[in-house]
Coordinates of C-alpha atoms and ligand atoms in Angstrom, one line a residue:
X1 CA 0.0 0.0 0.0
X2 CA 1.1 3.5 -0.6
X3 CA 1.9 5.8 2.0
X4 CA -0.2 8.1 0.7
X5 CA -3.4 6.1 1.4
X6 CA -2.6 6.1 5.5
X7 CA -3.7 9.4 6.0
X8 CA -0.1 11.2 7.2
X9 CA 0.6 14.7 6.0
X10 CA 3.0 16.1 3.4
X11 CA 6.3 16.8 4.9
X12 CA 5.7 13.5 6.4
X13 CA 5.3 11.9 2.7
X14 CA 8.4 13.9 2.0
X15 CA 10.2 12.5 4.4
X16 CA 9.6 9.0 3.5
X17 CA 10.0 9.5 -0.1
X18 CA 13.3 10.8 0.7
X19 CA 14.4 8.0 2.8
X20 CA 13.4 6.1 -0.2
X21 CA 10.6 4.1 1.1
X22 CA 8.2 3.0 -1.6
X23 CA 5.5 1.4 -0.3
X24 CA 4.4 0.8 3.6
X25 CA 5.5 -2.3 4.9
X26 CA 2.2 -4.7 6.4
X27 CA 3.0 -4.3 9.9
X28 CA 2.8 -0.3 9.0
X29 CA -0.1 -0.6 7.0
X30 CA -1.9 -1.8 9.2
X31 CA -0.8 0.0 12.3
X32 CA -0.2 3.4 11.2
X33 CA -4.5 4.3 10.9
X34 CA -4.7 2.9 14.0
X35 CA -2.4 4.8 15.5
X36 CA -3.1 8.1 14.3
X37 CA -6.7 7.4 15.7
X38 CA -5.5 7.7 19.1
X39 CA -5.6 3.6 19.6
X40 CA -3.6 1.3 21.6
X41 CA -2.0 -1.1 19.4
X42 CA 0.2 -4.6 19.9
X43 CA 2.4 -5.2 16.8
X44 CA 4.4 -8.1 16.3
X45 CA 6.3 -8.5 13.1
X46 CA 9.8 -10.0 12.4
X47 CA 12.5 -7.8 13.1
X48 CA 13.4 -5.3 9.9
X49 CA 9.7 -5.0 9.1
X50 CA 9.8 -1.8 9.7
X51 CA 8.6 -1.3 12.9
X52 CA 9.9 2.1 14.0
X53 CA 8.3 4.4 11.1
X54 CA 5.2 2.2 12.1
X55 CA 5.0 3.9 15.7
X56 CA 7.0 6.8 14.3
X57 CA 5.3 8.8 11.2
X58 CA 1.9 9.0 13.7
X59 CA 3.5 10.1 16.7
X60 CA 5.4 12.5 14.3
X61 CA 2.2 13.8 13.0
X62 CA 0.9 14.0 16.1
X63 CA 3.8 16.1 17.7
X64 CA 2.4 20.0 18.2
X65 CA 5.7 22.0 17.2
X66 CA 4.7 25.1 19.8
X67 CA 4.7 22.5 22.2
X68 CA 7.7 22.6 24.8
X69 CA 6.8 19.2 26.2
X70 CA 8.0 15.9 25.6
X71 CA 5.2 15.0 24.2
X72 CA 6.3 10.7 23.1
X73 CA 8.4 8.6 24.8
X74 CA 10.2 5.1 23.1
X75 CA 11.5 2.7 25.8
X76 CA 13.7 0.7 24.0
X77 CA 16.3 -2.5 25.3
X78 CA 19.4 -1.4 24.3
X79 CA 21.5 1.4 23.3
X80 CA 22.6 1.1 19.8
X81 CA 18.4 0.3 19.5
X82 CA 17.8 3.6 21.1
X83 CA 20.3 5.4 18.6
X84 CA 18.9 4.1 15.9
X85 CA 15.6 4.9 17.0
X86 CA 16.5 8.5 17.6
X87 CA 18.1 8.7 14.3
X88 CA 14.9 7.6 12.0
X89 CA 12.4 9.4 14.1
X90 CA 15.1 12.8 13.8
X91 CA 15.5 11.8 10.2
X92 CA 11.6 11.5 9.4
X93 CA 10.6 14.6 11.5
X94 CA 13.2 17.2 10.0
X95 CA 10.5 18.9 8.0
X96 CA 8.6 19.1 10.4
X97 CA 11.3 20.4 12.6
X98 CA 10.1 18.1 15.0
X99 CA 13.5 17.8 18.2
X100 CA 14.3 14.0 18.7
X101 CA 16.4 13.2 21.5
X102 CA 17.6 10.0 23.2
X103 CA 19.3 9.1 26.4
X104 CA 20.9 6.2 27.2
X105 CA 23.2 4.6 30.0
X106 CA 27.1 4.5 29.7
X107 CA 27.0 8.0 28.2
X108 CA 28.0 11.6 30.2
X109 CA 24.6 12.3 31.7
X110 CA 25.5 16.0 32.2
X111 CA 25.8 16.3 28.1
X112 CA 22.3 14.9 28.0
X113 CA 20.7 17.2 31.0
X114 CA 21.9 20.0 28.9
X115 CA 20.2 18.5 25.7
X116 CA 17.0 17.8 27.4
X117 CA 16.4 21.9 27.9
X118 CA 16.6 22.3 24.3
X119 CA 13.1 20.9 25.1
X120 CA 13.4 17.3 22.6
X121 CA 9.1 16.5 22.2
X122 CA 10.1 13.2 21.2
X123 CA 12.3 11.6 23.8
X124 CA 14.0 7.8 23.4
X125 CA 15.5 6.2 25.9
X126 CA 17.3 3.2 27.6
X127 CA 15.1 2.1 31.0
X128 CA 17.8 2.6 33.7
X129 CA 19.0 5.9 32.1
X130 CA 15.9 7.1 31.8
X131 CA 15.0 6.4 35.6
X132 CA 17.5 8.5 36.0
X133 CA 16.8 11.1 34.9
X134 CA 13.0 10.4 36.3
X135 CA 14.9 10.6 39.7
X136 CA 16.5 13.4 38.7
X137 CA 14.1 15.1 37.8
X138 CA 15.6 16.3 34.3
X139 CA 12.8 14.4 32.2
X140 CA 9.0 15.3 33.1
X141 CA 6.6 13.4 31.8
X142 CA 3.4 14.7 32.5
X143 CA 2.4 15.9 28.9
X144 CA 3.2 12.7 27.4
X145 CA 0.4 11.7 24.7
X146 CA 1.9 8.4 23.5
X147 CA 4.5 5.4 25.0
X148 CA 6.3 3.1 23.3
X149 CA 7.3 0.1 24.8
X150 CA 9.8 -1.2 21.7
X151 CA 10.8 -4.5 21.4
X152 CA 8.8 -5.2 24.4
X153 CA 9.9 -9.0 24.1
X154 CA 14.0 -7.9 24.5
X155 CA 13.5 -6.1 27.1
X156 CA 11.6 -8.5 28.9
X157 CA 13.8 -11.1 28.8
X158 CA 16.4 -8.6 29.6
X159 CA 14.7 -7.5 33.2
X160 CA 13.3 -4.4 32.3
X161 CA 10.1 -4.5 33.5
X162 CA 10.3 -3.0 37.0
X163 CA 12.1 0.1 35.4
X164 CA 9.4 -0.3 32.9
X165 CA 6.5 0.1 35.0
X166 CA 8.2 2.5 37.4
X167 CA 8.3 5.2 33.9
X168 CA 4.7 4.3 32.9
X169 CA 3.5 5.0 36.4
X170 CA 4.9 9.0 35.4
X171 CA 3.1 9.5 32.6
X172 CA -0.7 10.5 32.7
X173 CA -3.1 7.7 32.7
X174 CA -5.2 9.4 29.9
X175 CA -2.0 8.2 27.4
X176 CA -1.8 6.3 24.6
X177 CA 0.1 2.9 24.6
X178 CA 1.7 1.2 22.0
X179 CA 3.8 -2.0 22.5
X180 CA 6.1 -3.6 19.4
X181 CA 7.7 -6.5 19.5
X182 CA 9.0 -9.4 17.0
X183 CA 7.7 -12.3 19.6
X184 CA 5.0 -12.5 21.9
X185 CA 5.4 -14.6 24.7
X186 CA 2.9 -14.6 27.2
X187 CA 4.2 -12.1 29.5
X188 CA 4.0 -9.3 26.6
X189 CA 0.4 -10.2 26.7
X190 CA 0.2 -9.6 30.5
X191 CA 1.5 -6.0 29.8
X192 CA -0.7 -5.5 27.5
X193 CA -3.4 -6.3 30.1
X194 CA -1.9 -4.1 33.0
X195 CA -0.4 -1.2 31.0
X196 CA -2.7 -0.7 27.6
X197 CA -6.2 0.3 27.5
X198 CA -8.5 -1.9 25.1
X199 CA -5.1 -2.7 23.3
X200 CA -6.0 -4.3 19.0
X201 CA -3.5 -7.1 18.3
X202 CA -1.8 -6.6 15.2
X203 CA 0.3 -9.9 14.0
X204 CA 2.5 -10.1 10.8
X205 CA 2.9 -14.1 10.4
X206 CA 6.3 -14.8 9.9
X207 CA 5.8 -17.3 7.2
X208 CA 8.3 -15.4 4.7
X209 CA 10.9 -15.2 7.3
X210 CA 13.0 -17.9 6.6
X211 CA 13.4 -17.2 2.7
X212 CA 14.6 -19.4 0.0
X213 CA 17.4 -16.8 -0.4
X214 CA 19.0 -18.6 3.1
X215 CA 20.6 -22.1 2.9
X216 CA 20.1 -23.4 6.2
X217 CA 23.2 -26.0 7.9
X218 CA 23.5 -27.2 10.4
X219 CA 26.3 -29.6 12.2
X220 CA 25.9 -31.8 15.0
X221 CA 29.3 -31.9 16.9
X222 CA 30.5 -31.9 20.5
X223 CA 30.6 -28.4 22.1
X224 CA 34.9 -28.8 22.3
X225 CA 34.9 -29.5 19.1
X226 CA 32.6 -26.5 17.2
X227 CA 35.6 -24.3 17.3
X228 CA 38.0 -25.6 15.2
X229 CA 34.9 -27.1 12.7
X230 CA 33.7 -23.5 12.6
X231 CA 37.2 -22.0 11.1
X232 CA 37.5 -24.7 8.8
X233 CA 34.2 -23.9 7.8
X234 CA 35.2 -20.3 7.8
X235 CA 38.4 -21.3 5.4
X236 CA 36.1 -23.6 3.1
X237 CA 33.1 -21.3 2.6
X238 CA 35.0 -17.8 2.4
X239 CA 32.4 -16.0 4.1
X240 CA 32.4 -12.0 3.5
X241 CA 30.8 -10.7 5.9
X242 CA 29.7 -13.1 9.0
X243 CA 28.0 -12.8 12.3
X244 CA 28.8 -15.6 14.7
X245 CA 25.8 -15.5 17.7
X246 CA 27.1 -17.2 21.0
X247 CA 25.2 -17.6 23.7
X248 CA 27.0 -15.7 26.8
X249 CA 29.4 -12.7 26.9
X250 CA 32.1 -15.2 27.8
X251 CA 31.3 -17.0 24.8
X252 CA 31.4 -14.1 22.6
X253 CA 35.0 -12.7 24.1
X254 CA 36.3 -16.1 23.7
X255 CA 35.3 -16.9 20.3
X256 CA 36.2 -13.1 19.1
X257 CA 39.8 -13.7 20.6
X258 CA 40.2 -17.7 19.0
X259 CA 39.3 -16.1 15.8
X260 CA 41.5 -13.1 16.0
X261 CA 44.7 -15.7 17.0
X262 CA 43.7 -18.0 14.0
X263 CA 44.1 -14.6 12.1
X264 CA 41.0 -13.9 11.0
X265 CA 39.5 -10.1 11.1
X266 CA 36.7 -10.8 13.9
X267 CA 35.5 -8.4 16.9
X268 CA 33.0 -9.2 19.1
X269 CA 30.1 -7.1 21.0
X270 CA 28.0 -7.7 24.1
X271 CA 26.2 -5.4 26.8
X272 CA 29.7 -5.5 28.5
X273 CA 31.6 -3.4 26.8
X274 CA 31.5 0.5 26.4
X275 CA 29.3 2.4 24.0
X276 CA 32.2 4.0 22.3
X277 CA 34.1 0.2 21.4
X278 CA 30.6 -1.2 20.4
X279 CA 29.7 2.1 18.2
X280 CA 33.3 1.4 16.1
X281 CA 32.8 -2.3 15.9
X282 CA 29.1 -2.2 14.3
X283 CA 30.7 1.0 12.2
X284 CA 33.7 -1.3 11.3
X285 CA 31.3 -4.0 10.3
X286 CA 29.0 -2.0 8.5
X287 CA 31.9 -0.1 6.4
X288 CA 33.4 -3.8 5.6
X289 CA 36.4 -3.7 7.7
X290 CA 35.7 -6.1 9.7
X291 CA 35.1 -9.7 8.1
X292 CA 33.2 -11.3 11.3
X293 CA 31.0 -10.1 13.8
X294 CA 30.8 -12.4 17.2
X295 CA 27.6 -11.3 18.8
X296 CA 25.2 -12.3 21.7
X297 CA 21.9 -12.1 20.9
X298 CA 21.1 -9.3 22.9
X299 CA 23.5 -7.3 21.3
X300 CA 22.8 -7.9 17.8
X301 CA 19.2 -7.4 18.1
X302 CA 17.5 -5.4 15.4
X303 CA 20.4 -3.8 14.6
X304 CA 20.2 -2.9 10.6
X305 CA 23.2 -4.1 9.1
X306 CA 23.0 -5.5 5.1
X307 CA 25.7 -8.0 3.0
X308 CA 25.8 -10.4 5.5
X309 CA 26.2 -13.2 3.5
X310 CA 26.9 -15.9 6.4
X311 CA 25.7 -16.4 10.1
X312 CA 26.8 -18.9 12.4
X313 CA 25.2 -20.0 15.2
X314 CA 27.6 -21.2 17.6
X315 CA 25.2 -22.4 19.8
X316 CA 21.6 -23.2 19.0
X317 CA 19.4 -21.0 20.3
X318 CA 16.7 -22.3 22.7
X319 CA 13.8 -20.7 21.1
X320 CA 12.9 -20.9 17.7
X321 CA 12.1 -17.3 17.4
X322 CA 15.5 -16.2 18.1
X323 CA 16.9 -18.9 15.3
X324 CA 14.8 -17.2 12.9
X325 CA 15.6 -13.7 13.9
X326 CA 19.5 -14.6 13.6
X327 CA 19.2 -15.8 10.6
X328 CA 17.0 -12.9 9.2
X329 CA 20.4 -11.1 9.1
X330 CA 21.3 -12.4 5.9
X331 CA 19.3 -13.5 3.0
X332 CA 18.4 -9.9 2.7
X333 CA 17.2 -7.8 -0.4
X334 CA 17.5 -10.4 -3.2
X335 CA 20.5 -11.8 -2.3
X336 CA 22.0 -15.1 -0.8
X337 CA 23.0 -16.0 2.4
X338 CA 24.5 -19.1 4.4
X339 CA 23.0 -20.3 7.5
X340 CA 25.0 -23.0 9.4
X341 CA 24.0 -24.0 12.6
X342 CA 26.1 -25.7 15.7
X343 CA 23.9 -28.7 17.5
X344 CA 24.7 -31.0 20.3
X345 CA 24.1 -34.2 19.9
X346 CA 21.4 -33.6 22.8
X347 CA 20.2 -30.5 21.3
X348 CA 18.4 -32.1 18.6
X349 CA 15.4 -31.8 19.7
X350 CA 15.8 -27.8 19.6
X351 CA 17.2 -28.1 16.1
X352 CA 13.6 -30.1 15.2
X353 CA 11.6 -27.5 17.0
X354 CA 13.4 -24.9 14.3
X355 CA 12.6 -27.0 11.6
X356 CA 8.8 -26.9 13.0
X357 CA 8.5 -23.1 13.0
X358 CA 10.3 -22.5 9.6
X359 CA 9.1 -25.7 7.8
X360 CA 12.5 -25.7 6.2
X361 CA 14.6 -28.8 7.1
X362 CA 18.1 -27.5 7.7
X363 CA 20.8 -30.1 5.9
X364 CA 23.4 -31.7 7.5
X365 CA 26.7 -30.4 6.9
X366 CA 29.9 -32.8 7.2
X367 CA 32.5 -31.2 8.8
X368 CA 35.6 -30.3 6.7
X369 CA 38.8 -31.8 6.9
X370 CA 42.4 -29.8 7.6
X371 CA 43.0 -30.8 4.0
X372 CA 39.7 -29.0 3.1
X373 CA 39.9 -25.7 4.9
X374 CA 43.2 -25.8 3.9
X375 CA 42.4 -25.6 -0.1
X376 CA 39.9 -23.4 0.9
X377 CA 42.4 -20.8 1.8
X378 CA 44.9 -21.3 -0.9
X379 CA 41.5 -20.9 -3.2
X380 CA 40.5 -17.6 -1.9
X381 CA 44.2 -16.9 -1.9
X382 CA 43.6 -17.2 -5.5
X383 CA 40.8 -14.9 -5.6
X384 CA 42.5 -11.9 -3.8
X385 CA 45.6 -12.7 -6.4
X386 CA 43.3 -12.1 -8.9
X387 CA 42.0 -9.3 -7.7
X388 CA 45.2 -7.6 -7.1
X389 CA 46.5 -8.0 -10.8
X390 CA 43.5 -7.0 -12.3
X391 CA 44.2 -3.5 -10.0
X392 CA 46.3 -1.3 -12.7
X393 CA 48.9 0.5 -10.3
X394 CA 51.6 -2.6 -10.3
X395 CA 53.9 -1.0 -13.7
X396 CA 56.6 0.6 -11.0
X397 CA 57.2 -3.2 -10.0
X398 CA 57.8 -4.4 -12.7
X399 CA 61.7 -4.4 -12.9
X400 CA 61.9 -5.9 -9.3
X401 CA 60.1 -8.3 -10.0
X402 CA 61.9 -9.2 -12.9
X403 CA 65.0 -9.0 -10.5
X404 CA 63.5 -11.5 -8.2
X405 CA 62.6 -13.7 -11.1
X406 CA 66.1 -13.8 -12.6
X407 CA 67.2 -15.4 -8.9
X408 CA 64.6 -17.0 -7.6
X409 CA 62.6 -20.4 -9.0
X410 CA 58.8 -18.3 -10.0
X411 CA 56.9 -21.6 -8.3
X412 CA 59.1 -20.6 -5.1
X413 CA 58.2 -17.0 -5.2
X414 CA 54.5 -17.9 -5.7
X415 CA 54.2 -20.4 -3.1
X416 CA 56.4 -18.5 -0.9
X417 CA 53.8 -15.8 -1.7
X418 CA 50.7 -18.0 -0.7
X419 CA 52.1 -19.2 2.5
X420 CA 52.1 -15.5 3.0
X421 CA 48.4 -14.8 2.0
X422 CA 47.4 -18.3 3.9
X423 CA 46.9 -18.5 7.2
X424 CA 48.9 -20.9 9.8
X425 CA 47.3 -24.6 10.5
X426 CA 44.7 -24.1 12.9
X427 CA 46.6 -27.4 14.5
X428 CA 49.5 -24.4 15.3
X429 CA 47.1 -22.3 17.0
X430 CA 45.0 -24.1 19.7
X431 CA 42.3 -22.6 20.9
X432 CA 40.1 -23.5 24.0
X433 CA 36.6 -22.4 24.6
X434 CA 35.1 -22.5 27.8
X435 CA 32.2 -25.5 27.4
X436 CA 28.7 -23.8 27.8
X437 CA 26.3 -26.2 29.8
X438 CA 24.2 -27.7 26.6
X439 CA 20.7 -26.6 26.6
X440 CA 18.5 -28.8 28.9
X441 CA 17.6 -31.6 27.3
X442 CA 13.5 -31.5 26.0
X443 CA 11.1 -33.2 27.5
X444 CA 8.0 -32.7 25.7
X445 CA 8.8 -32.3 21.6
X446 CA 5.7 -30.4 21.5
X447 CA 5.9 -28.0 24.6
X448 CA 7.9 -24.6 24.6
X449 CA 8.1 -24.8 28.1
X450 CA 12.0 -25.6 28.4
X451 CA 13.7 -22.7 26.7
X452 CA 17.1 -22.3 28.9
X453 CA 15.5 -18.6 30.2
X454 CA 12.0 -19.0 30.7
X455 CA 11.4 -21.9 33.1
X456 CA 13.9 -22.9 35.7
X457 CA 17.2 -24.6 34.3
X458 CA 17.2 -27.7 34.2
X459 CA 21.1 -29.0 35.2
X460 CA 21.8 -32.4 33.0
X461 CA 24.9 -33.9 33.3
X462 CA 26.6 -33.6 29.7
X463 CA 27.2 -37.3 28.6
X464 CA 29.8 -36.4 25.8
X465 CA 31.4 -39.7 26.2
X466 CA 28.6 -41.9 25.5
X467 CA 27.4 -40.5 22.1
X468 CA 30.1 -41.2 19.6
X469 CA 29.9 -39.2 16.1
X470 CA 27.4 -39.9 13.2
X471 CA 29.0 -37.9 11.0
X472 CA 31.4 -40.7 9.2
X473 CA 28.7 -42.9 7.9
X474 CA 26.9 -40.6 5.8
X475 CA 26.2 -40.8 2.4
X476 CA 28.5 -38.1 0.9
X477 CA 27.7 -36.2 -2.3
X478 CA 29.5 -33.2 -2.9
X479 CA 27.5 -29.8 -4.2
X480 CA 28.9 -27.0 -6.0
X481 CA 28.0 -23.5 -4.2
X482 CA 28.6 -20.7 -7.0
X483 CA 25.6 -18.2 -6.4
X484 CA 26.2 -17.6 -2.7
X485 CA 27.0 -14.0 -1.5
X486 CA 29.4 -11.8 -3.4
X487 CA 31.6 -12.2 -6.3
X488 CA 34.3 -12.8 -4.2
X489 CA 33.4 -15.8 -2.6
X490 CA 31.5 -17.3 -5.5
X491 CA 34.1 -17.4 -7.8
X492 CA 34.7 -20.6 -6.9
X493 CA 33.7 -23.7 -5.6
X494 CA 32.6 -25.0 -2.1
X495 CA 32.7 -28.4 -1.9
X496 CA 31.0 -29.6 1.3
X497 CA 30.1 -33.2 1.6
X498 CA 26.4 -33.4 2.9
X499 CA 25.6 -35.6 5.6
X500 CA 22.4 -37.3 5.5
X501 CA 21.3 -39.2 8.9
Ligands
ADP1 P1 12.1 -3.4 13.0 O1 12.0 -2.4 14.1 O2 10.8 -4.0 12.6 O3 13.2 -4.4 13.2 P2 13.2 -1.1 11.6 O4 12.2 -0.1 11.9 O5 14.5 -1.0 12.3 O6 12.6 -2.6 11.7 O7 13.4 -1.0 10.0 C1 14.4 -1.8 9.3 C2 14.9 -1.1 8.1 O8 13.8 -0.9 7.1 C3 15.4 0.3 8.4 O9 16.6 0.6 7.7 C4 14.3 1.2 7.9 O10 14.8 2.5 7.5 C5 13.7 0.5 6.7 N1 12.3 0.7 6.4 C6 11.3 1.0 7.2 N2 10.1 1.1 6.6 C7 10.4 0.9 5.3 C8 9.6 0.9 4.1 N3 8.3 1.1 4.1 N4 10.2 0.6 2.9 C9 11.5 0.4 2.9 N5 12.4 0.4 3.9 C10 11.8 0.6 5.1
MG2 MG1 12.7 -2.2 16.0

């Protein structure tokens, strides 16, 4: 549906042409009336669906100019969220001349008390921070017309919720409420119940979520062993841009640091670290300079980052929303991405509670050999040689190099060259990850009721030695992958043997 047809004004419709938005995305079209009506509205849609110009453009249009007040407030989980929040809604209200400010913890507070009397009618926010400032009395919130809580289901699962309700209870009861979120578990529903007024459920099925644009792996192997499987993987599949989800901060620090000693370019990002080191990662990322991203959950969440073409999950996630979510990073805007997913042989059941929700069945994936990753290398060693003498500038070489031809063997001064370009054995470079405590084992294959952070964990003893590997007695059949990511990588072959149990 057209923009038009919702019923916002003018500089609003310039706004959005000018971001270069086409059409409204479902969850907008179908929120956006209902919002501008004055309604209390539930939207859940798939993270990337647009959600912020769905809450956004009406609370925009909404927004009286000669109004001093902070007049909306966006709760939102994280910072970077928060940013980017502030930056759309600043970016769609600058005909308006509409003031969009955000606040969030880890940042000099005294910079933002001086922002906030610049009088911001549109005010986003981390919870704690913006307690805070509650506390200190440097936000007011008695003019408020409309709350969002955004991605309500993050910051559940996150803790929010006292901070949560302690902002709400500022704000005049007469508001309006509006709650987005990309899952609803029951608790979101509760809120809805104690926070909203008359709230209309709006629900974007995620059937298109997993595309056909994502191949979807996965490997069963023994938590001490995903490590090295996963850089051999990395060497045979020649990922350009990759985000490897771990479960835990630790996780995430360790795998970031294994990578970096194997020598790949990888930086990881969690709560834990400052806003300034996470900023220049994601800006790194985004800009190409960094080839791998090692992210929890959390800390990837909703961020907007495109040419992904691989992710890796580490560890399987416990619920099947958060699979799809992760692997909603890649596979975007027409082109192909690589899913490939780490199981425990007693984590099946998870992996089939995936397969449920998506209805695609993820393939088994034989784990390379050295050999393998190691042709893998010298084969995207080829690539970047390529690459390199197709760039013109190499004429002011040319007499040294015929100097080093005239006394050295040319096979030795290419291989000594790809030894250069490849990286050392993995063997040469151990690297130990701290074992995670496997998911509890299921109980009911039909239930939800075990994921690791909604119930109470269950402690199983991890019986590694009693399962012994599946993976030799597969049927093997080898599959070229040619159309995967970006020219780089699909200039030649990946030849991964499929195993089918
Ligand atoms: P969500 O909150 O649902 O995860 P976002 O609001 O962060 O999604 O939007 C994801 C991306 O899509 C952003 O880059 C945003 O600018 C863009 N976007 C939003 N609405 C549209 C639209 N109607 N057409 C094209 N792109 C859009
Ligand atoms: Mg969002």
């Amino acid at each position: 549906m057209k923009f038009s047809e919702l019923g916002l004004s003018d500089s609003l419709l310039k706004a959005i042409k000018r971001s270069g938005y086409e059409e409204a995305t479902p969850i907008q079209e179908q929120t956006i009336p209902m919002v501008l009506k004055g309604q209390d509205v539930i939207g859940q849609a798939q993270t990337g669906t647009g959600k912020t110009a769905a809450f956004g453009l009406p609370i925009i249009e909404h927004v009286d100019t000669d109004n001093p007040n902070i007049q909306a407030i966006i709760i939102s989980p994280t910072r970077e969220l928060a940013i980017q929040t502030q930056e759309e809604l600043f970016r769609l209200g600058k005909d308006k001349h509409v003031r969009v400010q955000v606040v969030y913890g880890g940042a000099d507070i005294r910079r933002q008390i001086r922002n906030l009397k610049q009088h911001p009618q549109i005010l986003v926010g981390t919870p704690g921070r913006l307690r805070d400032h509650l506390n200190r009395h440097t936000v007011k919130l008695d003019h408020i017309k409309t709350l969002v809580l955004d991605e309500a289901d993050e910051m559940l699962n996150m803790g929010f919720l006292d901070d949560i309700e302690a902002i709400i209870n500022q704000t005049p009861a007469d508001r309006q409420t509006l709650l987005f979120s990309a899952t609803m578990p029951p608790e979101i529903k509760k809120i809805g119940v104690k926070f909203m007024t008359d709230p209309t459920m709006v629900r974007i099925k995620a059937k298109e979520l997993t595309t056909d644009l994502v191949d979807q792996y996965y490997v069963k192997a023994r938590d001490y062993e995903k490590f090295d499987i996963m850089t051999r993987l990395i060497d045979v599949q020649d990922p350009d841009l990759t985000i490897v989800f771990g479960r835990t901060k630790r996780r995430v620090d360790e795998l970031s640091r294994g990578l970096i000693a194997r020598g790949y370019n990888a930086a990881g990002i969690h709560g834990d670290l400052s806003q300034d080191r996470r900023t220049k990662i994601m800006k790194q990322f985004k800009r190409g300079e960094l080839d791998i991203l090692v992210a929890t959950d959390v800390a990837a969440r909703g961020l907007d980052i495109s040419g992904v073409t691989h992710v890796y999950n580490y560890d399987i996630p416990s619920d099947p929303d958060s699979y799809v979510h992760r692997i909603g990073r890649t596979g975007r805007a027409g082109h192909h991405g690589v899913s490939l997913t780490f199981v425990t042989p007693n984590e099946m059941d998870y992996l089939r509670e995936i397969e449920k929700l998506t209805r695609v069945r993820m393939l088994p994936l034989k784990p390379p050999t050295a050999e393998e990753a190691f042709k893998g290398q010298v084969a995207s060693a080829f690539n970047d040689i390529d690459e390199l003498i197709s760039q013109d500038s190499t004429e002011r070489y040319q007499e040294s190099a015929e100097k080093l031809l005239a006394t050295h063997d040319a096979t030795d001064l290419v291989a000594a060259l790809l030894n250069e370009m490849t990286k050392e054995p993995a063997s040469d470079v151990p690297v130990k990850i701290t074992p995670e405590r496997p998911l509890p084992r299921r109980n009911h294959r039909n239930g939800r009721s075990g994921h690791g952070y909604r119930g109470p964990r269950e402690h199983r003893h991890n019986n590694y030695g009693s399962h012994r590997r599946h993976n030799n007695g597969g049927r093997s059949r080898s599959r070229r992958h040619d159309n995967h990511g970006s020219n780089h990588s699909s200039r030649h072959a990946f030849n991964i043997r499929h195993r089918e149990d």
